[in-house]
Amino acid sequence: MTSPLIMRLRHHGKLSDEAADALLGCRARNRLVEPGQSLMQQGQPVKSLFWIESGWAMRHRSLACGRRQILNLLLPGDTGDLQGLVDTRADHSVTAMTQLMVSEVDAPRFLELIEGNAEISSALLWSVVQEEGILREHIVRIGRRSARIRLAHLLLELVRRQALGGGPSDGRLETNLTRDVLADCLGLTPVHISRTLSELRRAGLVRIEERGRLRVIDIGELARHADYDTRYLHLQRPAHILDQRGRGAA
Amino acid sequence: MTSPLIMRLRHHGKLSDEAADALLGCRARNRLVEPGQSLMQQGQPVKSLFWIESGWAMRHRSLACGRRQILNLLLPGDTGDLQGLVDTRADHSVTAMTQLMVSEVDAPRFLELIEGNAEISSALLWSVVQEEGILREHIVRIGRRSARIRLAHLLLELVRRQALGGGPSDGRLETNLTRDVLADCLGLTPVHISRTLSELRRAGLVRIEERGRLRVIDIGELARHADYDTRYLHLQRPAHILDQRGRGAA
DNA sequence: CGCAGACTTGAAAATACTCAATAAATGTGG
DNA sequence: CCACATTTATTGAGTATTTTCAAGTCTGCG
């Protein structure tokens, strides 16, 4: 079974087996993390880099006034924080939302790999570039969209990302997203999320299944409703660009 | 005189003269761009990569409903869009706010460098990682801060980034930021920006100088007012991490 | 001088927030 | 398996922030 990190990196382009092995070779150990536990904490030095093998986590930032903003949800294949490797203290926290299996990485070895192996550093570069795309999408969502479309948009993104990491692609979300989490993602209050979600439910776009799991009933329908660009996150490097560089498709 | 791109990359760590030369060697030509002109357009194929030598630009996204969200302002040393190199169509536009001097890059050659030279791809990786930090900050700003603090925060960031690129560091902003631009950055309306800016002016935190240029009167004072972490964007790779890897400081 | 673009200000309306009370779901120990 | 405690979700009413619309002002520039 392939690690979701390798799946992710290969989604952007070619990655040789040797490079993949070298990356996986940095794994110091696998660790099980319980929901609510933090993998890194804002203001603390970053001790280790990790990536997620299974489960969901969140990257979030707490403000002096007590409020919290979730910057991004982390799904299998997402890496903890590269910035932590070059900065002294974390500017945000990462906390497990479900039980998590993470691979912890030997940082010096990892840095050496990055600086010495162009195949690996460029693969990571493209991966970070995609992550940037996710953040940009989030900015647009929060900055210029109504509560209703924000929520629809986020759900669509999560459904898609879950599928990219090998999860179900039928509209189910495998995690119980509380109103508080959704609110802190979208810059709204839990109360307003509750109301907005009810609207989407009454409109027949979304359903709540056992154990509070959300399900998008018809992805295409919701996408139309939410002005959602279905090309988003379809970031395979297209063949004509690979050709330009004289290499075959991945 | 060093190119601001090289300055930027060296801010994160060591970059040999050979690597810098190789990067600069990709320059196909320098181009002067007039304010309002676009360097890339949402939905169009991305023809070329560029980076900014001088002037300000904005990265923005237009929505079906006619609204616009500015994702980030681009200052000297910022690169156009790496994602454009791997994706078929731009998911956002880049437009000049002032007169701009940009270096256009020979894309295939640049890609070859990235994939073949670990020093360059890792330098770009760290640079993109920092850019991600800017986007995260922006998400927090838009998601969880009041109009007043949003605005103060953005101004502080711009003052700082301007200084990092070699511009003045005394609180002056060398560009005329219209209310519309600020509004589309911060997810507010121009009208509300106008009111909020008046508040900051009445509080003696900000001033408007000749030709509509903004000036932060006392950076420390505004930072305190705005819950602004002054460690933000101080992303030199700290010595102890460099040591860990057995290399000297940059 | 007069025009065009950007800015300011006021009043009414919309969106989202707060507070508070109730209901539902989840987990725990007996 | 049930009763209880705890957490999470829903709903209502009043409030705050921001938006919208519209009219008026300022400024640079030909």
PDB file of N, CA, C and O in Angstrom, chain B residues 33-42 50 52 55-62 68 70 72-74 92-100 102 181:
ATOM      1  N   VAL B  33       5.519  47.386 -17.739  1.00  0.00           N
ATOM      2  CA  VAL B  33       4.079  47.173 -17.777  1.00  0.00           C
ATOM      3  C   VAL B  33       3.390  48.399 -17.193  1.00  0.00           C
ATOM      4  O   VAL B  33       3.749  48.868 -16.112  1.00  0.00           O
ATOM      5  N   GLU B  34       2.388  48.901 -17.876  1.00  0.00           N
ATOM      6  CA  GLU B  34       1.686  50.097 -17.409  1.00  0.00           C
ATOM      7  C   GLU B  34       0.598  49.732 -16.398  1.00  0.00           C
ATOM      8  O   GLU B  34       0.038  48.635 -16.468  1.00  0.00           O
ATOM      9  N   PRO B  35       0.272  50.650 -15.492  1.00  0.00           N
ATOM     10  CA  PRO B  35      -0.768  50.381 -14.500  1.00  0.00           C
ATOM     11  C   PRO B  35      -2.067  49.959 -15.162  1.00  0.00           C
ATOM     12  O   PRO B  35      -2.453  50.538 -16.183  1.00  0.00           O
ATOM     13  N   GLY B  36      -2.705  48.949 -14.597  1.00  0.00           N
ATOM     14  CA  GLY B  36      -3.970  48.488 -15.149  1.00  0.00           C
ATOM     15  C   GLY B  36      -3.811  47.352 -16.139  1.00  0.00           C
ATOM     16  O   GLY B  36      -4.754  46.596 -16.374  1.00  0.00           O
ATOM     17  N   GLN B  37      -2.615  47.225 -16.690  1.00  0.00           N
ATOM     18  CA  GLN B  37      -2.375  46.123 -17.625  1.00  0.00           C
ATOM     19  C   GLN B  37      -2.278  44.810 -16.871  1.00  0.00           C
ATOM     20  O   GLN B  37      -1.780  44.764 -15.743  1.00  0.00           O
ATOM     21  N   SER B  38      -2.697  43.725 -17.525  1.00  0.00           N
ATOM     22  CA  SER B  38      -2.650  42.425 -16.858  1.00  0.00           C
ATOM     23  C   SER B  38      -1.456  41.608 -17.307  1.00  0.00           C
ATOM     24  O   SER B  38      -1.116  41.579 -18.488  1.00  0.00           O
ATOM     25  N   LEU B  39      -0.846  40.941 -16.372  1.00  0.00           N
ATOM     26  CA  LEU B  39       0.260  40.043 -16.682  1.00  0.00           C
ATOM     27  C   LEU B  39      -0.232  38.625 -16.899  1.00  0.00           C
ATOM     28  O   LEU B  39       0.411  37.823 -17.559  1.00  0.00           O
ATOM     29  N   MET B  40      -1.358  38.323 -16.297  1.00  0.00           N
ATOM     30  CA  MET B  40      -2.023  37.070 -16.645  1.00  0.00           C
ATOM     31  C   MET B  40      -3.496  37.221 -16.339  1.00  0.00           C
ATOM     32  O   MET B  40      -3.888  38.035 -15.508  1.00  0.00           O
ATOM     33  N   GLN B  41      -4.309  36.446 -17.042  1.00  0.00           N
ATOM     34  CA  GLN B  41      -5.743  36.613 -16.864  1.00  0.00           C
ATOM     35  C   GLN B  41      -6.434  35.312 -16.551  1.00  0.00           C
ATOM     36  O   GLN B  41      -6.214  34.287 -17.206  1.00  0.00           O
ATOM     37  N   GLN B  42      -7.261  35.412 -15.543  1.00  0.00           N
ATOM     38  CA  GLN B  42      -8.061  34.287 -15.084  1.00  0.00           C
ATOM     39  C   GLN B  42      -8.749  33.592 -16.249  1.00  0.00           C
ATOM     40  O   GLN B  42      -9.396  34.242 -17.062  1.00  0.00           O
ATOM     41  N   PHE B  50       6.888  35.187 -14.650  1.00  0.00           N
ATOM     42  CA  PHE B  50       7.633  36.437 -14.489  1.00  0.00           C
ATOM     43  C   PHE B  50       7.877  36.670 -13.019  1.00  0.00           C
ATOM     44  O   PHE B  50       7.229  36.058 -12.163  1.00  0.00           O
ATOM     45  N   ILE B  52       8.752  40.209 -10.338  1.00  0.00           N
ATOM     46  CA  ILE B  52       8.679  41.656 -10.331  1.00  0.00           C
ATOM     47  C   ILE B  52       9.997  42.261  -9.898  1.00  0.00           C
ATOM     48  O   ILE B  52      10.520  41.923  -8.833  1.00  0.00           O
ATOM     49  N   GLY B  55       7.914  47.983  -8.668  1.00  0.00           N
ATOM     50  CA  GLY B  55       6.499  48.314  -8.786  1.00  0.00           C
ATOM     51  C   GLY B  55       5.613  47.352  -8.011  1.00  0.00           C
ATOM     52  O   GLY B  55       6.088  46.372  -7.453  1.00  0.00           O
ATOM     53  N   TRP B  56       4.330  47.672  -7.957  1.00  0.00           N
ATOM     54  CA  TRP B  56       3.360  46.851  -7.224  1.00  0.00           C
ATOM     55  C   TRP B  56       2.334  46.274  -8.187  1.00  0.00           C
ATOM     56  O   TRP B  56       1.932  46.931  -9.144  1.00  0.00           O
ATOM     57  N   ALA B  57       1.914  45.055  -7.897  1.00  0.00           N
ATOM     58  CA  ALA B  57       0.848  44.438  -8.683  1.00  0.00           C
ATOM     59  C   ALA B  57      -0.112  43.748  -7.735  1.00  0.00           C
ATOM     60  O   ALA B  57       0.135  43.693  -6.535  1.00  0.00           O
ATOM     61  N   MET B  58      -1.226  43.246  -8.271  1.00  0.00           N
ATOM     62  CA  MET B  58      -2.117  42.482  -7.404  1.00  0.00           C
ATOM     63  C   MET B  58      -2.518  41.192  -8.072  1.00  0.00           C
ATOM     64  O   MET B  58      -2.641  41.104  -9.283  1.00  0.00           O
ATOM     65  N   ARG B  59      -2.703  40.196  -7.239  1.00  0.00           N
ATOM     66  CA  ARG B  59      -3.180  38.896  -7.662  1.00  0.00           C
ATOM     67  C   ARG B  59      -4.632  38.855  -7.258  1.00  0.00           C
ATOM     68  O   ARG B  59      -4.944  39.040  -6.081  1.00  0.00           O
ATOM     69  N   HIS B  60      -5.528  38.677  -8.202  1.00  0.00           N
ATOM     70  CA  HIS B  60      -6.939  38.765  -7.834  1.00  0.00           C
ATOM     71  C   HIS B  60      -7.794  37.783  -8.591  1.00  0.00           C
ATOM     72  O   HIS B  60      -7.405  37.246  -9.620  1.00  0.00           O
ATOM     73  N   ARG B  61      -8.967  37.582  -8.063  1.00  0.00           N
ATOM     74  CA  ARG B  61      -9.884  36.599  -8.575  1.00  0.00           C
ATOM     75  C   ARG B  61     -11.232  37.258  -8.743  1.00  0.00           C
ATOM     76  O   ARG B  61     -11.695  37.949  -7.832  1.00  0.00           O
ATOM     77  N   SER B  62     -11.856  37.061  -9.900  1.00  0.00           N
ATOM     78  CA  SER B  62     -13.175  37.635 -10.134  1.00  0.00           C
ATOM     79  C   SER B  62     -14.231  36.555 -10.022  1.00  0.00           C
ATOM     80  O   SER B  62     -14.034  35.435 -10.491  1.00  0.00           O
ATOM     81  N   ARG B  68     -14.928  40.948  -6.674  1.00  0.00           N
ATOM     82  CA  ARG B  68     -13.515  40.646  -6.858  1.00  0.00           C
ATOM     83  C   ARG B  68     -12.866  40.436  -5.498  1.00  0.00           C
ATOM     84  O   ARG B  68     -13.198  41.139  -4.541  1.00  0.00           O
ATOM     85  N   ILE B  70      -9.012  40.339  -3.878  1.00  0.00           N
ATOM     86  CA  ILE B  70      -7.570  40.407  -4.079  1.00  0.00           C
ATOM     87  C   ILE B  70      -6.921  39.405  -3.146  1.00  0.00           C
ATOM     88  O   ILE B  70      -7.159  39.425  -1.936  1.00  0.00           O
ATOM     89  N   ASN B  72      -3.560  38.720  -2.900  1.00  0.00           N
ATOM     90  CA  ASN B  72      -2.286  39.136  -2.349  1.00  0.00           C
ATOM     91  C   ASN B  72      -1.779  40.300  -3.184  1.00  0.00           C
ATOM     92  O   ASN B  72      -2.076  40.389  -4.363  1.00  0.00           O
ATOM     93  N   LEU B  73      -1.063  41.191  -2.558  1.00  0.00           N
ATOM     94  CA  LEU B  73      -0.392  42.215  -3.349  1.00  0.00           C
ATOM     95  C   LEU B  73       1.016  41.727  -3.635  1.00  0.00           C
ATOM     96  O   LEU B  73       1.633  41.062  -2.807  1.00  0.00           O
ATOM     97  N   LEU B  74       1.505  42.036  -4.816  1.00  0.00           N
ATOM     98  CA  LEU B  74       2.827  41.580  -5.227  1.00  0.00           C
ATOM     99  C   LEU B  74       3.798  42.745  -5.217  1.00  0.00           C
ATOM    100  O   LEU B  74       3.544  43.780  -5.828  1.00  0.00           O
ATOM    101  N   HIS B  92      -6.633  32.803 -11.607  1.00  0.00           N
ATOM    102  CA  HIS B  92      -6.755  34.187 -11.144  1.00  0.00           C
ATOM    103  C   HIS B  92      -5.965  35.092 -12.085  1.00  0.00           C
ATOM    104  O   HIS B  92      -5.243  34.602 -12.953  1.00  0.00           O
ATOM    105  N   SER B  93      -6.123  36.378 -11.922  1.00  0.00           N
ATOM    106  CA  SER B  93      -5.403  37.338 -12.761  1.00  0.00           C
ATOM    107  C   SER B  93      -4.322  38.031 -11.957  1.00  0.00           C
ATOM    108  O   SER B  93      -4.367  38.046 -10.728  1.00  0.00           O
ATOM    109  N   VAL B  94      -3.355  38.598 -12.652  1.00  0.00           N
ATOM    110  CA  VAL B  94      -2.373  39.480 -12.024  1.00  0.00           C
ATOM    111  C   VAL B  94      -2.364  40.783 -12.809  1.00  0.00           C
ATOM    112  O   VAL B  94      -2.223  40.777 -14.028  1.00  0.00           O
ATOM    113  N   THR B  95      -2.566  41.893 -12.115  1.00  0.00           N
ATOM    114  CA  THR B  95      -2.689  43.184 -12.776  1.00  0.00           C
ATOM    115  C   THR B  95      -1.754  44.201 -12.128  1.00  0.00           C
ATOM    116  O   THR B  95      -1.621  44.231 -10.900  1.00  0.00           O
ATOM    117  N   ALA B  96      -1.128  45.010 -12.952  1.00  0.00           N
ATOM    118  CA  ALA B  96      -0.212  46.036 -12.456  1.00  0.00           C
ATOM    119  C   ALA B  96      -0.982  47.145 -11.756  1.00  0.00           C
ATOM    120  O   ALA B  96      -1.984  47.631 -12.257  1.00  0.00           O
ATOM    121  N   MET B  97      -0.501  47.544 -10.570  1.00  0.00           N
ATOM    122  CA  MET B  97      -1.121  48.675  -9.872  1.00  0.00           C
ATOM    123  C   MET B  97      -0.344  49.952 -10.139  1.00  0.00           C
ATOM    124  O   MET B  97      -0.888  51.051 -10.149  1.00  0.00           O
ATOM    125  N   THR B  98       0.957  49.810 -10.284  1.00  0.00           N
ATOM    126  CA  THR B  98       1.821  50.931 -10.643  1.00  0.00           C
ATOM    127  C   THR B  98       2.518  50.535 -11.943  1.00  0.00           C
ATOM    128  O   THR B  98       2.301  49.435 -12.442  1.00  0.00           O
ATOM    129  N   GLN B  99       3.345  51.444 -12.433  1.00  0.00           N
ATOM    130  CA  GLN B  99       4.204  51.008 -13.526  1.00  0.00           C
ATOM    131  C   GLN B  99       5.118  49.925 -12.976  1.00  0.00           C
ATOM    132  O   GLN B  99       5.594  50.017 -11.830  1.00  0.00           O
ATOM    133  N   LEU B 100       5.351  48.917 -13.803  1.00  0.00           N
ATOM    134  CA  LEU B 100       6.030  47.716 -13.331  1.00  0.00           C
ATOM    135  C   LEU B 100       7.213  47.389 -14.222  1.00  0.00           C
ATOM    136  O   LEU B 100       7.137  47.547 -15.431  1.00  0.00           O
ATOM    137  N   VAL B 102       9.097  43.996 -15.000  1.00  0.00           N
ATOM    138  CA  VAL B 102       9.103  42.565 -14.718  1.00  0.00           C
ATOM    139  C   VAL B 102      10.159  41.849 -15.563  1.00  0.00           C
ATOM    140  O   VAL B 102      10.500  42.298 -16.651  1.00  0.00           O
ATOM    141  N   VAL B 181      -9.207  49.024  -3.826  1.00  0.00           N
ATOM    142  CA  VAL B 181      -8.196  47.982  -3.682  1.00  0.00           C
ATOM    143  C   VAL B 181      -8.190  47.453  -2.254  1.00  0.00           C
ATOM    144  O   VAL B 181      -8.230  46.238  -2.024  1.00  0.00           O
TER     145      VAL B 181
END
